[in-house]
Short mmCIF file of N, CA and C in Angstrom, two decimals:
data_model
loop_
_atom_site.label_atom_id
_atom_site.label_comp_id
_atom_site.label_asym_id
_atom_site.label_seq_id
_atom_site.Cartn_x
_atom_site.Cartn_y
_atom_site.Cartn_z
N MET P 1 -36.61 -1.31 -33.84
CA MET P 1 -35.41 -1.61 -33.82
C MET P 1 -35.14 -2.82 -32.60
N THR P 2 -34.85 -3.98 -33.05
CA THR P 2 -34.95 -4.50 -31.43
C THR P 2 -33.55 -4.32 -30.85
N GLY P 3 -33.55 -4.76 -29.69
CA GLY P 3 -32.62 -5.16 -28.33
C GLY P 3 -30.93 -5.33 -29.48
N SER P 4 -31.19 -6.65 -29.49
CA SER P 4 -30.07 -7.25 -30.26
C SER P 4 -29.66 -6.13 -31.41
N GLU P 5 -30.52 -5.74 -32.26
CA GLU P 5 -29.48 -4.61 -33.28
C GLU P 5 -28.98 -3.52 -32.70
N GLN P 6 -30.04 -2.64 -31.70
CA GLN P 6 -29.22 -1.54 -31.21
C GLN P 6 -27.62 -2.44 -30.63
N LEU P 7 -27.88 -3.54 -30.25
CA LEU P 7 -26.47 -3.66 -29.76
C LEU P 7 -25.20 -3.74 -30.10
N ARG P 8 -25.61 -4.15 -31.59
CA ARG P 8 -25.05 -4.42 -32.62
C ARG P 8 -24.20 -3.08 -33.43
N GLU P 9 -25.13 -1.69 -33.10
CA GLU P 9 -25.00 -0.73 -33.93
C GLU P 9 -23.98 0.24 -32.84
N LEU P 10 -23.74 -0.15 -31.66
CA LEU P 10 -22.79 0.47 -30.66
C LEU P 10 -21.15 0.52 -30.92
N PRO P 11 -20.89 1.61 -30.98
CA PRO P 11 -19.88 1.47 -31.20
C PRO P 11 -18.29 0.91 -30.41
N ALA P 12 -17.30 0.85 -31.49
CA ALA P 12 -16.13 -0.21 -30.71
C ALA P 12 -15.68 0.84 -30.06
N VAL P 13 -14.93 0.17 -28.54
CA VAL P 13 -14.93 0.71 -27.70
C VAL P 13 -12.92 2.29 -27.84
N HIS P 14 -12.22 1.09 -29.22
CA HIS P 14 -11.11 1.67 -29.92
C HIS P 14 -11.66 3.12 -30.28
N GLU P 15 -12.57 3.22 -31.49
CA GLU P 15 -13.23 3.62 -32.46
C GLU P 15 -13.93 4.71 -31.96
N LEU P 16 -14.44 4.31 -30.61
CA LEU P 16 -14.85 6.14 -29.91
C LEU P 16 -14.11 6.40 -28.87
N ALA P 17 -12.72 5.64 -28.49
CA ALA P 17 -11.75 6.55 -27.70
C ALA P 17 -10.75 7.26 -28.55
N GLU P 18 -10.91 6.73 -30.17
CA GLU P 18 -10.31 8.15 -31.08
C GLU P 18 -11.09 8.70 -31.34
N ARG P 19 -12.35 9.15 -31.07
CA ARG P 19 -13.47 10.31 -31.38
C ARG P 19 -12.79 10.83 -29.84
N LEU P 20 -13.03 10.66 -29.34
CA LEU P 20 -13.03 11.16 -28.09
C LEU P 20 -11.74 12.06 -27.82
N ALA P 21 -10.72 11.15 -28.11
CA ALA P 21 -9.45 11.86 -27.74
C ALA P 21 -8.94 13.15 -28.76
N ALA P 22 -9.85 12.85 -30.16
CA ALA P 22 -9.74 13.86 -30.86
C ALA P 22 -10.74 14.82 -30.77
N SER P 23 -11.33 15.04 -29.91
CA SER P 23 -12.28 16.28 -29.66
C SER P 23 -11.99 16.94 -28.44
N GLU P 24 -12.52 18.04 -28.60
CA GLU P 24 -12.20 19.23 -27.35
C GLU P 24 -11.89 18.42 -26.30
N VAL P 25 -13.15 18.07 -25.54
CA VAL P 25 -12.94 17.30 -24.30
C VAL P 25 -12.17 16.32 -23.82
N GLY P 26 -11.70 15.62 -24.92
CA GLY P 26 -10.35 14.47 -24.48
C GLY P 26 -9.19 15.08 -24.76
N ARG P 27 -8.66 16.20 -25.45
CA ARG P 27 -8.02 16.50 -25.80
C ARG P 27 -7.10 16.66 -24.91
N GLY P 28 -5.29 16.21 -24.94
CA GLY P 28 -4.78 16.51 -23.58
C GLY P 28 -4.61 15.61 -22.36
N MET P 29 -5.96 15.28 -22.68
CA MET P 29 -5.69 13.58 -21.40
C MET P 29 -5.68 12.29 -21.90
N PRO P 30 -4.60 12.07 -20.77
CA PRO P 30 -4.17 10.43 -20.84
C PRO P 30 -4.78 9.53 -21.54
N ARG P 31 -4.27 8.59 -22.48
CA ARG P 31 -5.03 8.32 -23.50
C ARG P 31 -6.21 6.95 -22.48
N GLU P 32 -5.09 6.24 -21.09
CA GLU P 32 -5.36 5.61 -20.83
C GLU P 32 -7.12 6.10 -19.79
N ARG P 33 -7.17 6.73 -19.76
CA ARG P 33 -8.45 7.80 -19.13
C ARG P 33 -9.80 7.90 -19.85
N VAL P 34 -9.05 8.05 -21.41
CA VAL P 34 -10.41 8.14 -22.49
C VAL P 34 -10.73 6.88 -23.23
N VAL P 35 -9.81 5.88 -22.85
CA VAL P 35 -9.71 4.60 -23.12
C VAL P 35 -11.13 4.02 -21.97
N ALA P 36 -10.82 4.07 -21.08
CA ALA P 36 -12.11 3.54 -19.44
C ALA P 36 -13.06 4.62 -19.40
N GLY P 37 -13.26 5.36 -19.87
CA GLY P 37 -14.04 6.31 -20.27
C GLY P 37 -14.88 5.59 -21.12
N ALA P 38 -14.21 5.52 -22.48
CA ALA P 38 -14.96 4.52 -23.70
C ALA P 38 -15.67 3.74 -23.25
N ARG P 39 -15.12 2.65 -22.54
CA ARG P 39 -15.28 1.55 -22.41
C ARG P 39 -16.51 1.52 -21.13
N ARG P 40 -16.29 2.24 -20.62
CA ARG P 40 -17.53 2.54 -19.18
C ARG P 40 -18.62 3.01 -19.82
N ALA P 41 -18.79 4.10 -21.03
CA ALA P 41 -19.84 4.38 -21.52
C ALA P 41 -20.50 3.25 -22.17
N VAL P 42 -19.66 2.68 -23.29
CA VAL P 42 -20.40 1.26 -24.02
C VAL P 42 -20.93 0.28 -23.02
N GLU P 43 -20.74 -0.22 -21.78
CA GLU P 43 -21.33 -1.18 -20.66
C GLU P 43 -22.15 -0.31 -20.40
N GLU P 44 -22.56 0.70 -20.20
CA GLU P 44 -23.46 1.44 -19.48
C GLU P 44 -24.12 1.70 -20.56
N THR P 45 -24.34 2.17 -21.57
CA THR P 45 -24.95 2.02 -23.08
C THR P 45 -25.60 0.76 -23.59
N ARG P 46 -24.65 -0.47 -23.25
CA ARG P 46 -25.05 -1.92 -23.34
C ARG P 46 -26.25 -2.20 -22.66
N ALA P 47 -26.03 -1.63 -20.74
CA ALA P 47 -26.87 -2.34 -19.95
C ALA P 47 -28.51 -1.70 -20.25
N ALA P 48 -28.00 -0.40 -20.65
CA ALA P 48 -29.35 0.88 -21.04
C ALA P 48 -30.29 -0.23 -21.55
N ILE P 49 -29.55 -0.38 -23.28
CA ILE P 49 -30.18 -1.40 -24.09
C ILE P 49 -30.63 -2.61 -23.57
N ARG P 50 -30.34 -3.37 -22.62
CA ARG P 50 -30.89 -4.49 -22.59
C ARG P 50 -31.76 -4.29 -21.81
N GLY P 51 -32.03 -3.19 -21.23
CA GLY P 51 -32.94 -2.50 -19.78
C GLY P 51 -33.94 -2.16 -20.50
N GLY P 52 -33.62 -1.71 -21.75
CA GLY P 52 -35.23 -1.31 -22.43
C GLY P 52 -34.62 -0.03 -22.84
N SER P 53 -34.73 0.89 -22.21
CA SER P 53 -33.98 2.33 -22.15
C SER P 53 -33.01 3.18 -23.02
N GLY P 54 -32.67 2.12 -23.50
CA GLY P 54 -31.07 3.20 -24.15
C GLY P 54 -31.00 3.06 -25.54
N HIS P 55 -29.84 3.99 -26.06
CA HIS P 55 -30.11 3.93 -27.73
C HIS P 55 -28.48 3.64 -27.63
N PRO P 56 -27.88 3.01 -28.83
CA PRO P 56 -26.60 3.06 -29.48
C PRO P 56 -26.04 4.66 -29.51
N GLY P 57 -26.93 5.54 -29.92
CA GLY P 57 -26.19 6.70 -29.98
C GLY P 57 -25.31 7.80 -28.81
N GLU P 58 -26.08 7.11 -27.54
CA GLU P 58 -25.79 7.69 -26.48
C GLU P 58 -24.35 7.22 -25.28
N ALA P 59 -23.68 6.66 -26.05
CA ALA P 59 -22.70 6.34 -25.56
C ALA P 59 -21.36 7.25 -25.80
N GLU P 60 -21.75 7.91 -27.22
CA GLU P 60 -20.44 8.70 -27.44
C GLU P 60 -21.03 10.36 -26.29
N SER P 61 -22.09 10.19 -26.35
CA SER P 61 -22.57 11.25 -25.06
C SER P 61 -22.12 11.18 -23.73
N ARG P 62 -22.25 10.01 -23.40
CA ARG P 62 -22.21 9.17 -22.03
C ARG P 62 -20.78 9.16 -21.36
N ALA P 63 -20.13 9.17 -22.59
CA ALA P 63 -18.33 9.52 -22.61
C ALA P 63 -17.83 10.43 -22.38
N ALA P 64 -18.19 11.63 -23.13
CA ALA P 64 -18.52 13.04 -23.43
C ALA P 64 -18.14 13.64 -21.59
N ARG P 65 -19.48 13.30 -21.32
CA ARG P 65 -19.95 14.12 -20.39
C ARG P 65 -18.94 13.45 -19.04
N ALA P 66 -18.54 12.03 -18.77
CA ALA P 66 -18.12 11.24 -18.13
C ALA P 66 -16.34 11.99 -17.85
N LEU P 67 -15.81 12.21 -19.36
CA LEU P 67 -14.64 12.90 -19.33
C LEU P 67 -14.74 14.30 -18.59
N ALA P 68 -15.54 15.02 -19.20
CA ALA P 68 -15.99 16.48 -18.67
C ALA P 68 -15.57 16.84 -17.60
N ALA P 69 -16.59 15.48 -16.57
CA ALA P 69 -17.00 15.63 -15.02
C ALA P 69 -15.31 15.20 -14.79
N LEU P 70 -14.11 14.35 -14.90
CA LEU P 70 -13.30 14.07 -14.62
C LEU P 70 -12.35 15.43 -14.72
N ALA P 71 -12.34 16.05 -15.63
CA ALA P 71 -11.88 17.19 -15.64
C ALA P 71 -11.97 18.78 -15.28
N ARG P 72 -13.17 18.51 -14.56
CA ARG P 72 -13.22 19.70 -13.62
C ARG P 72 -12.82 19.76 -12.38
N PRO P 73 -12.48 20.45 -12.13
CA PRO P 73 -11.45 20.53 -10.82
C PRO P 73 -12.61 20.28 -9.42
N SER P 74 -12.61 19.32 -9.27
CA SER P 74 -13.11 19.01 -7.41
C SER P 74 -13.52 19.39 -6.49
N LEU P 75 -11.87 20.34 -6.57
CA LEU P 75 -12.40 21.26 -5.24
C LEU P 75 -13.30 23.09 -5.53
N ARG P 76 -13.48 23.02 -4.32
CA ARG P 76 -14.94 24.34 -4.45
C ARG P 76 -14.31 25.65 -3.66
N CYS P 77 -14.14 26.89 -3.61
CA CYS P 77 -13.89 27.87 -2.48
C CYS P 77 -15.62 27.59 -1.85
N VAL P 78 -15.82 27.73 -0.42
CA VAL P 78 -16.90 27.37 0.36
C VAL P 78 -16.83 28.50 1.38
N ILE P 79 -18.39 28.95 2.04
CA ILE P 79 -17.87 30.07 3.36
C ILE P 79 -18.26 28.81 4.40
N ASN P 80 -17.45 28.87 5.30
CA ASN P 80 -17.34 28.18 6.52
C ASN P 80 -18.19 28.92 7.32
N ALA P 81 -19.11 29.03 7.46
CA ALA P 81 -20.35 29.72 8.84
C ALA P 81 -20.88 28.84 9.54
N THR P 82 -20.11 27.64 10.29
CA THR P 82 -20.60 27.03 10.72
C THR P 82 -20.33 27.30 11.87
N GLY P 83 -19.29 28.03 12.25
CA GLY P 83 -19.04 28.02 13.74
C GLY P 83 -18.41 27.21 14.23
N VAL P 84 -18.62 26.61 15.91
CA VAL P 84 -18.25 25.97 16.63
C VAL P 84 -19.26 25.18 17.21
N VAL P 85 -20.31 25.48 16.50
CA VAL P 85 -21.39 24.55 16.61
C VAL P 85 -21.91 23.28 16.10
N LEU P 86 -21.23 23.21 15.05
CA LEU P 86 -21.27 22.25 13.94
C LEU P 86 -20.05 21.93 13.40
N HIS P 87 -19.48 20.86 13.39
CA HIS P 87 -17.92 20.18 12.69
C HIS P 87 -18.26 19.85 11.32
N THR P 88 -18.11 20.63 10.28
CA THR P 88 -18.31 19.72 9.03
C THR P 88 -17.53 19.38 8.26
N ASN P 89 -15.88 19.35 8.88
CA ASN P 89 -14.72 19.70 7.84
C ASN P 89 -14.35 20.36 6.66
N LEU P 90 -15.32 21.67 6.98
CA LEU P 90 -15.23 22.94 5.80
C LEU P 90 -13.87 23.34 6.40
N GLY P 91 -13.28 23.74 7.20
CA GLY P 91 -12.20 24.49 7.62
C GLY P 91 -11.47 24.58 9.15
N ARG P 92 -10.94 23.80 9.73
CA ARG P 92 -10.83 23.91 11.00
C ARG P 92 -9.13 24.90 10.20
N ALA P 93 -8.58 24.07 9.22
CA ALA P 93 -7.15 24.67 8.73
C ALA P 93 -7.29 25.15 7.19
N PRO P 94 -7.49 26.36 6.92
CA PRO P 94 -7.93 26.92 5.57
C PRO P 94 -6.38 26.35 5.00
N LEU P 95 -6.82 26.30 3.61
CA LEU P 95 -5.60 25.98 3.00
C LEU P 95 -5.16 27.45 2.27
N GLY P 96 -3.77 27.32 2.44
CA GLY P 96 -2.91 28.66 2.37
C GLY P 96 -2.61 29.09 0.88
N PRO P 97 -2.10 30.16 0.71
CA PRO P 97 -1.99 30.91 -0.35
C PRO P 97 -1.22 30.02 -2.14
N VAL P 98 -0.51 29.23 -1.32
CA VAL P 98 0.50 28.25 -2.71
C VAL P 98 -0.48 27.28 -3.36
N ALA P 99 -2.14 27.09 -2.39
CA ALA P 99 -2.86 25.92 -3.28
C ALA P 99 -3.78 26.71 -4.17
N PHE P 100 -4.45 25.43 -4.99
CA PHE P 100 -5.13 26.19 -5.76
C PHE P 100 -6.31 26.85 -5.77
N HIS P 101 -6.63 26.41 -4.50
CA HIS P 101 -7.80 27.27 -3.68
C HIS P 101 -7.22 27.69 -2.49
N PRO P 102 -7.14 29.30 -2.38
CA PRO P 102 -6.97 29.23 -0.58
C PRO P 102 -8.17 29.50 0.21
N GLY P 103 -8.17 29.31 1.23
CA GLY P 103 -8.86 29.47 1.96
C GLY P 103 -9.58 28.29 2.35
N TYR P 104 -11.36 28.47 2.92
CA TYR P 104 -11.58 27.05 3.06
C TYR P 104 -12.34 26.43 1.57
N THR P 105 -12.13 24.65 1.61
CA THR P 105 -12.60 24.08 0.12
C THR P 105 -13.34 22.90 0.98
N ASN P 106 -13.83 22.72 -0.31
CA ASN P 106 -14.81 21.26 -0.01
C ASN P 106 -14.36 19.90 0.20
N LEU P 107 -12.50 20.32 0.48
CA LEU P 107 -12.03 19.17 0.56
C LEU P 107 -12.52 17.53 1.23
N GLU P 108 -12.92 17.79 2.33
CA GLU P 108 -13.39 16.43 3.22
C GLU P 108 -14.84 16.35 2.96
N TYR P 109 -15.61 17.20 2.45
CA TYR P 109 -16.81 17.46 2.30
C TYR P 109 -17.32 17.08 0.60
N ASP P 110 -18.55 16.21 0.79
CA ASP P 110 -19.24 16.20 -0.92
C ASP P 110 -20.43 17.30 -0.51
N LEU P 111 -20.11 18.11 -2.11
CA LEU P 111 -21.60 19.36 -1.56
C LEU P 111 -22.51 18.56 -2.06
N ALA P 112 -22.46 17.59 -3.65
CA ALA P 112 -23.85 17.14 -4.42
C ALA P 112 -24.40 16.96 -2.94
N ALA P 113 -23.70 15.51 -2.57
CA ALA P 113 -24.86 14.89 -1.56
C ALA P 113 -25.29 15.74 -0.50
N GLY P 114 -24.49 16.53 -0.09
CA GLY P 114 -24.96 17.80 1.02
C GLY P 114 -24.61 17.05 2.76
#
């Protein structure tokens, strides 16, 4: 299948958004967020196809992964074992018991990037 044929096989954004909204990952999410995720996934898949490494069937899985990542809480409990040698913003003031994660969190720290 040529690249232009693959591009024609891409799902429409509104169709993809409807499928995602009905799925477990999109249920309960604001419609604008689901549509934005679908639009971004179609654009990324289109770029991958033009680059020679994509397939039209990837759009839905890309969008589902992106929405699942948005639904996951970003704050995680961490252990502040740095003491005073290195200031990492991990816990000069721990979150109180009313917060979603009491104690030290990654509020100002990107754990994935280190």
